[in-house]
Short mmCIF file of C-alpha atoms and ligand atoms in Angstrom, two decimals:
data_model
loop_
_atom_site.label_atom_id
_atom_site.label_comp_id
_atom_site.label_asym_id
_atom_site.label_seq_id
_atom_site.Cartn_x
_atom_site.Cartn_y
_atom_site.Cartn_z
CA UNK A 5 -8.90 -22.23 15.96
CA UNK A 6 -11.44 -19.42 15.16
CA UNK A 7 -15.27 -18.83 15.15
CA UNK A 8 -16.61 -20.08 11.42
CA UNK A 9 -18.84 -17.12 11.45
CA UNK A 10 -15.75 -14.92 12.26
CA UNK A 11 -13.48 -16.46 9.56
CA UNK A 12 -16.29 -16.22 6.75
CA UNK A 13 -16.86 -12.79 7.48
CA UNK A 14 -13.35 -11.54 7.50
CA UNK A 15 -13.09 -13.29 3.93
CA UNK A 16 -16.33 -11.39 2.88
CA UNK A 17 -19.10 -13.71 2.95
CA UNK A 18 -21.35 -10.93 4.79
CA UNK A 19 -21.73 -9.51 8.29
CA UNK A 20 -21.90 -12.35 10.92
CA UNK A 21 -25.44 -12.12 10.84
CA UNK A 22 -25.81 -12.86 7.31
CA UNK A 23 -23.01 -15.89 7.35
CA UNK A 24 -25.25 -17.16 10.22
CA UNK A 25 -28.13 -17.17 7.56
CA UNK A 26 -26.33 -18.94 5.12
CA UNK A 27 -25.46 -21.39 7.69
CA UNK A 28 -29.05 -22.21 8.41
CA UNK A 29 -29.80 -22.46 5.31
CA UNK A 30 -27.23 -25.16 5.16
CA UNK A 31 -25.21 -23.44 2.23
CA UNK A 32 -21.80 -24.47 4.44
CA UNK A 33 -19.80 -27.17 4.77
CA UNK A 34 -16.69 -28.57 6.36
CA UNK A 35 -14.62 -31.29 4.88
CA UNK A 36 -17.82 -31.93 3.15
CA UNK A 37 -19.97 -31.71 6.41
CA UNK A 38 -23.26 -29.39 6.11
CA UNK A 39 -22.58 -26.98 9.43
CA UNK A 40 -25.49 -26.28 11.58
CA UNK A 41 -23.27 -24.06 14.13
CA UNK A 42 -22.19 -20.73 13.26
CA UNK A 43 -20.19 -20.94 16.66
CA UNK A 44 -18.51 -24.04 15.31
CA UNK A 45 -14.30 -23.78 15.82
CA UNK A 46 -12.33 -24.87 12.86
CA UNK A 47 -8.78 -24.61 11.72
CA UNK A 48 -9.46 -22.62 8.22
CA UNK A 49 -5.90 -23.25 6.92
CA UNK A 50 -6.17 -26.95 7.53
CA UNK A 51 -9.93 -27.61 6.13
CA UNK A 52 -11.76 -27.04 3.01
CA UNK A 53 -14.74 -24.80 3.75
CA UNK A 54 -17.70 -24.77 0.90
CA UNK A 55 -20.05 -22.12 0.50
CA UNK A 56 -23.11 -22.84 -1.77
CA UNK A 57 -20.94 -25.48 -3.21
CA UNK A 58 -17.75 -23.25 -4.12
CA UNK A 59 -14.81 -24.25 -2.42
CA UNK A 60 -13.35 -20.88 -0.09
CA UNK A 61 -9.65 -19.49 -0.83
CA UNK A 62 -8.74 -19.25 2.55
CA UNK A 63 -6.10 -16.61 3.53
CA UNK A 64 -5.58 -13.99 6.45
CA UNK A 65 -3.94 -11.54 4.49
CA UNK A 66 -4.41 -9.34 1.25
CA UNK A 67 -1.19 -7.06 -0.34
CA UNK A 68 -2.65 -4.83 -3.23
CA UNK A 69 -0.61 -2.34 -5.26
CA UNK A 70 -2.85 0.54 -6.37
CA UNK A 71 -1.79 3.18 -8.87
CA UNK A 72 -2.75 5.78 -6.20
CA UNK A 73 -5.59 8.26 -7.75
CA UNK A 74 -5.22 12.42 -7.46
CA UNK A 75 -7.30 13.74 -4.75
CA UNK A 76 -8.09 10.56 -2.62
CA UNK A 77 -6.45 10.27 0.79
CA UNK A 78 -4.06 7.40 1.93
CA UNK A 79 -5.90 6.74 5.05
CA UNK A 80 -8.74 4.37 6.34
CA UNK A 81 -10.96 6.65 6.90
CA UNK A 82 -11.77 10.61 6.73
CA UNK A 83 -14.50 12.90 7.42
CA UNK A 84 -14.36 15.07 3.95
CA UNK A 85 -12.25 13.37 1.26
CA UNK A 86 -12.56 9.94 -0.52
CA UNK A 87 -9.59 7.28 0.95
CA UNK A 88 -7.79 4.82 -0.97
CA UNK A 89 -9.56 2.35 1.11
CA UNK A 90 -13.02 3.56 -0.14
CA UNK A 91 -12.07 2.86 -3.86
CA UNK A 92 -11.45 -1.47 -3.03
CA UNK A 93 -14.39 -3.73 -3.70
CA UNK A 94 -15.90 -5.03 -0.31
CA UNK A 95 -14.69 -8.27 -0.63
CA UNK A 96 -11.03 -6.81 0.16
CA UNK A 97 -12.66 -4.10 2.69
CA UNK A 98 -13.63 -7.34 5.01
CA UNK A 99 -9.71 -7.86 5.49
CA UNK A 100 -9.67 -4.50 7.27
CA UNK A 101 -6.70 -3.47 4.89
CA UNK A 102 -4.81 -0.28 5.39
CA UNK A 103 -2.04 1.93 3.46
CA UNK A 104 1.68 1.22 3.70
CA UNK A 105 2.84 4.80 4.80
CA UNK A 106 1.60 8.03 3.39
CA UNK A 107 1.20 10.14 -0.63
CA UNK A 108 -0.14 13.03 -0.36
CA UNK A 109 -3.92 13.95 -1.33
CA UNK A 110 -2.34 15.30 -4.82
CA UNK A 111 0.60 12.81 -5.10
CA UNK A 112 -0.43 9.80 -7.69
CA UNK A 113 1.30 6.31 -7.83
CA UNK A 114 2.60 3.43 -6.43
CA UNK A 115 0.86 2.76 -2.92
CA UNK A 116 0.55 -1.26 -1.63
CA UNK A 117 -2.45 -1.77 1.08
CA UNK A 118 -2.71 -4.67 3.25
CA UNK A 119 -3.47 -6.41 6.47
CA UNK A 120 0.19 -7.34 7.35
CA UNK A 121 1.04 -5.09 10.08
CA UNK A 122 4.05 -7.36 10.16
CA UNK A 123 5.26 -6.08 6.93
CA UNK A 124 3.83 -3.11 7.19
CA UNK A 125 6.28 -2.35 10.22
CA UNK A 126 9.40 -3.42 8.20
CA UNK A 127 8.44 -1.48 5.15
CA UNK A 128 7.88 1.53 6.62
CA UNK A 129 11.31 1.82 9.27
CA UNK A 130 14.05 3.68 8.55
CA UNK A 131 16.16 0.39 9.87
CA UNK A 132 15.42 -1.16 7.05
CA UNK A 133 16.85 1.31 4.43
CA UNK A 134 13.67 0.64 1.84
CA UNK A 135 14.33 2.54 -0.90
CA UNK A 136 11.13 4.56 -2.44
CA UNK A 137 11.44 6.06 -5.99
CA UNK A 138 9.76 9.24 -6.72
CA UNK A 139 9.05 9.86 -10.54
CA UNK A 140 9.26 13.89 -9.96
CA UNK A 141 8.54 17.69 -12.00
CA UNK A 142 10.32 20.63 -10.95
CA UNK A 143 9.49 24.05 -11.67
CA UNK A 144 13.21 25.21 -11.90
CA UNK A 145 15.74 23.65 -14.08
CA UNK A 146 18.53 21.72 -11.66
CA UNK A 147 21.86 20.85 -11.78
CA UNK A 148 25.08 18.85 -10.57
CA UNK A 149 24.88 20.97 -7.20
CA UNK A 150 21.27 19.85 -6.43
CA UNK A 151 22.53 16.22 -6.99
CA UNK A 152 25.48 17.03 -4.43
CA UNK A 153 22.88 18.39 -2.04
CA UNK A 154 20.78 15.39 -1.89
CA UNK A 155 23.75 12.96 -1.58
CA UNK A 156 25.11 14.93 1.46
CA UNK A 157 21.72 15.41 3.29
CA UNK A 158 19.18 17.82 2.91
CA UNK A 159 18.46 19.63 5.64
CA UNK A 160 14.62 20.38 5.88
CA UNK A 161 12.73 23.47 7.14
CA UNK A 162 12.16 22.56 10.84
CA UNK A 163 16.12 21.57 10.79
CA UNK A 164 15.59 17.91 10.61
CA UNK A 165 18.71 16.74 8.71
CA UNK A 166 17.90 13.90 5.95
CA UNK A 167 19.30 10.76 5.04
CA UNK A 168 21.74 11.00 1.92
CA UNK A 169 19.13 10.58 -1.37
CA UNK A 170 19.76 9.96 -5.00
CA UNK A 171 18.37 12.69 -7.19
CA UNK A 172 18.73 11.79 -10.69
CA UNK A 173 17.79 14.34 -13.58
CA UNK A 174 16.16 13.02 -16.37
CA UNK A 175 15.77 16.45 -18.07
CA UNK A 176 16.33 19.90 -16.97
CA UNK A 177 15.98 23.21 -19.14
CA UNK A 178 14.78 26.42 -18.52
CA UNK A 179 11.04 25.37 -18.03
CA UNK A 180 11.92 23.02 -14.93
CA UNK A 181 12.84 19.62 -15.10
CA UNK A 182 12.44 15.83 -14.55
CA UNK A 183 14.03 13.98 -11.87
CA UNK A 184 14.07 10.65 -10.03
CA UNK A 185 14.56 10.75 -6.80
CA UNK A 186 15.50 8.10 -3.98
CA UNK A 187 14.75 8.02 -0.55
CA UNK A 188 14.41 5.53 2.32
CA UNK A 189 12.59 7.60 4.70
CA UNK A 190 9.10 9.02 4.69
CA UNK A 191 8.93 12.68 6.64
CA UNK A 192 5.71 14.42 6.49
CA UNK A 193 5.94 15.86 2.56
CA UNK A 194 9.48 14.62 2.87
CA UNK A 195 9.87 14.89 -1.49
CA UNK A 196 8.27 18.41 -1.64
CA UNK A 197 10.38 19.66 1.35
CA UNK A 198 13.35 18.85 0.06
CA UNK A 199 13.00 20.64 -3.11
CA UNK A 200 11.98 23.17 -0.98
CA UNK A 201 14.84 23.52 0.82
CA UNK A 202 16.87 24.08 -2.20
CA UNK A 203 14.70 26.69 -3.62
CA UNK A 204 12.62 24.74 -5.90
CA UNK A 205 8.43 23.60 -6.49
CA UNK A 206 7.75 19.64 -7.10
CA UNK A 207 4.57 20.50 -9.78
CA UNK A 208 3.94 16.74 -9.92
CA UNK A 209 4.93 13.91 -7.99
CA UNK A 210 4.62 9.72 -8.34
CA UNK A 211 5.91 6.95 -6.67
CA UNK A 212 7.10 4.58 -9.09
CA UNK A 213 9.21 2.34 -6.74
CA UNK A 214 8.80 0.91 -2.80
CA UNK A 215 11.65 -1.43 -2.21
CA UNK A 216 11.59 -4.35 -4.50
CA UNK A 217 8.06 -3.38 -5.97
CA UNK A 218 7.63 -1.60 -8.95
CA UNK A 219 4.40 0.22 -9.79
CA UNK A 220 3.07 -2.20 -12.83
CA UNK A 221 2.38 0.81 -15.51
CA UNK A 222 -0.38 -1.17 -17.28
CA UNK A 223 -2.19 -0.12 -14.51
CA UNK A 224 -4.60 2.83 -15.06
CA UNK A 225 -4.78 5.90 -11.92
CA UNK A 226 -6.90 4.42 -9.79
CA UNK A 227 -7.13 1.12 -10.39
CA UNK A 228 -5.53 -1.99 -8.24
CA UNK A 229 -4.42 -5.46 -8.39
CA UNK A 230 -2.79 -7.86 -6.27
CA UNK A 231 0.54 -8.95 -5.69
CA UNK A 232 2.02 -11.70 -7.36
CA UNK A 233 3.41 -14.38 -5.81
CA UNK A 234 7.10 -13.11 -7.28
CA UNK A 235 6.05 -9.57 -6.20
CA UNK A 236 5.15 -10.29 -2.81
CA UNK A 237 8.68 -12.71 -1.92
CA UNK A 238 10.66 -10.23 -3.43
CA UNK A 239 9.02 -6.98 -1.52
CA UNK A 240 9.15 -9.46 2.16
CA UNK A 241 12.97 -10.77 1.23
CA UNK A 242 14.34 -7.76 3.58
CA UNK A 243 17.53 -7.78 4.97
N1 URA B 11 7.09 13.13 -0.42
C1 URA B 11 6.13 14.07 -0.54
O1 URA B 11 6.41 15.25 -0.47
N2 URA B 11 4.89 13.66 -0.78
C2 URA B 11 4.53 12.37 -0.88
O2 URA B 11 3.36 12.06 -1.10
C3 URA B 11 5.53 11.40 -0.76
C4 URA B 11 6.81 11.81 -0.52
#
């Protein structure tokens, strides 16, 4: 049982202050009761709330995919820069949804936010082996002996050994070249550091894959959606 004022708030009906005023003013109702008590304790997955005659979806969490923008943090919150979080409409900000793991300020793609710590948990532990696909550009062309260096485990700059990866190349000449990479772990610049290590510059990085989710490419830099129902099962079917 929670508060109604508390549940109609945390679906973005308004501070509690302002769902009290729509309470007074008799814009609520339960099972088709007109609620005079903001205080009132109600079940909100087993009754059908109405505000201003509109009946309320009712649900306690959100999962988004955005197509992560350049130059806007994945955090909740930060003193200088714009955060993913600041680019949602309020009526998702009132779920108090956060990132699922880290880009990087300049990295662009695939990023889900939600209120599922839950999921959020599985999704981002190494136990689980989720595999995240990195659409990369190198500065360097690479070859067979990169690919044998990612499969055995790069080892990073502060000696942290990583898990075996899958580095495909999609193109490589003497400009650079274009790679896919696969990891299931998520070190501080993990993608970047491993390139690093083997003597190379990522120029451009995007997350294209997290587990069973695939960023939708209709969607612009940017710009978000939610899950699908198909989406969603197949991202929480984790073994
Ligand atoms: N690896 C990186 O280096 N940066 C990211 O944003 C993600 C993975």
């Amino acid at each position: 049982m929670e508060r109604l004022d508390k549940v109609l708030a945390n679906l973005g009906y308004g501070t509690r202050k302002e769902v009290k005023a729509l309470i007074k003013k008799k814009l609520v109702k339960i099972d088709g009761n007109t609620i005079k008590d903001p205080g009132m304790n109600i079940d909100p997955e087993n009754c059908e709330i109405m505000v201003d005659d509109q009946v309320v979806k009712y649900r306690k969490y959100i999962y988004i995919m955005m197509n992560k923008p350049d130059g806007v943090v994945s955090a909740t919150f930060d003193n200088y820069d714009e955060t993913v979080i600041d680019i949602l409409d309020p009526e998702y900000i009132a779920f108090n949804p956060f990132p699922v793991g880290r880009l990087d300020k300049d990295t662009v793609g695939l990023l889900l936010i939600t209120n599922d710590g839950d999921l959020n948990h599985k999704l981002i532990s190494p136990k689980w082996h989720v595999d995240k696909v990195y659409y990369a550009e190198i500065n360097k062309p690479l070859d067979e002996s990169d690919v044998k260096a990612f499969e055995k485990g790069i080892v990073l700059d502060d000696d942290y050994k990583c898990m075996p990866a899958k580095l495909e190349i999609l193109k490589s000449d003497e400009n650079g070249a274009e790679v896919n990479v696969t990891i299931q772990e998520g070190k501080f610049h993990q993608v970047k550091r491993m390139f690093q290590s083997v003597g190379k510059e990522v120029v451009y990085l995007k997350r294209i894959k997290f587990g069973a989710l695939d960023l939708d490419e209709t969607l612009p830099e940017g710009e978000y959606r939610e899950l699908t129902e198909e989406e969603l099962n197949n991202l929480t079917n984790i073994r």
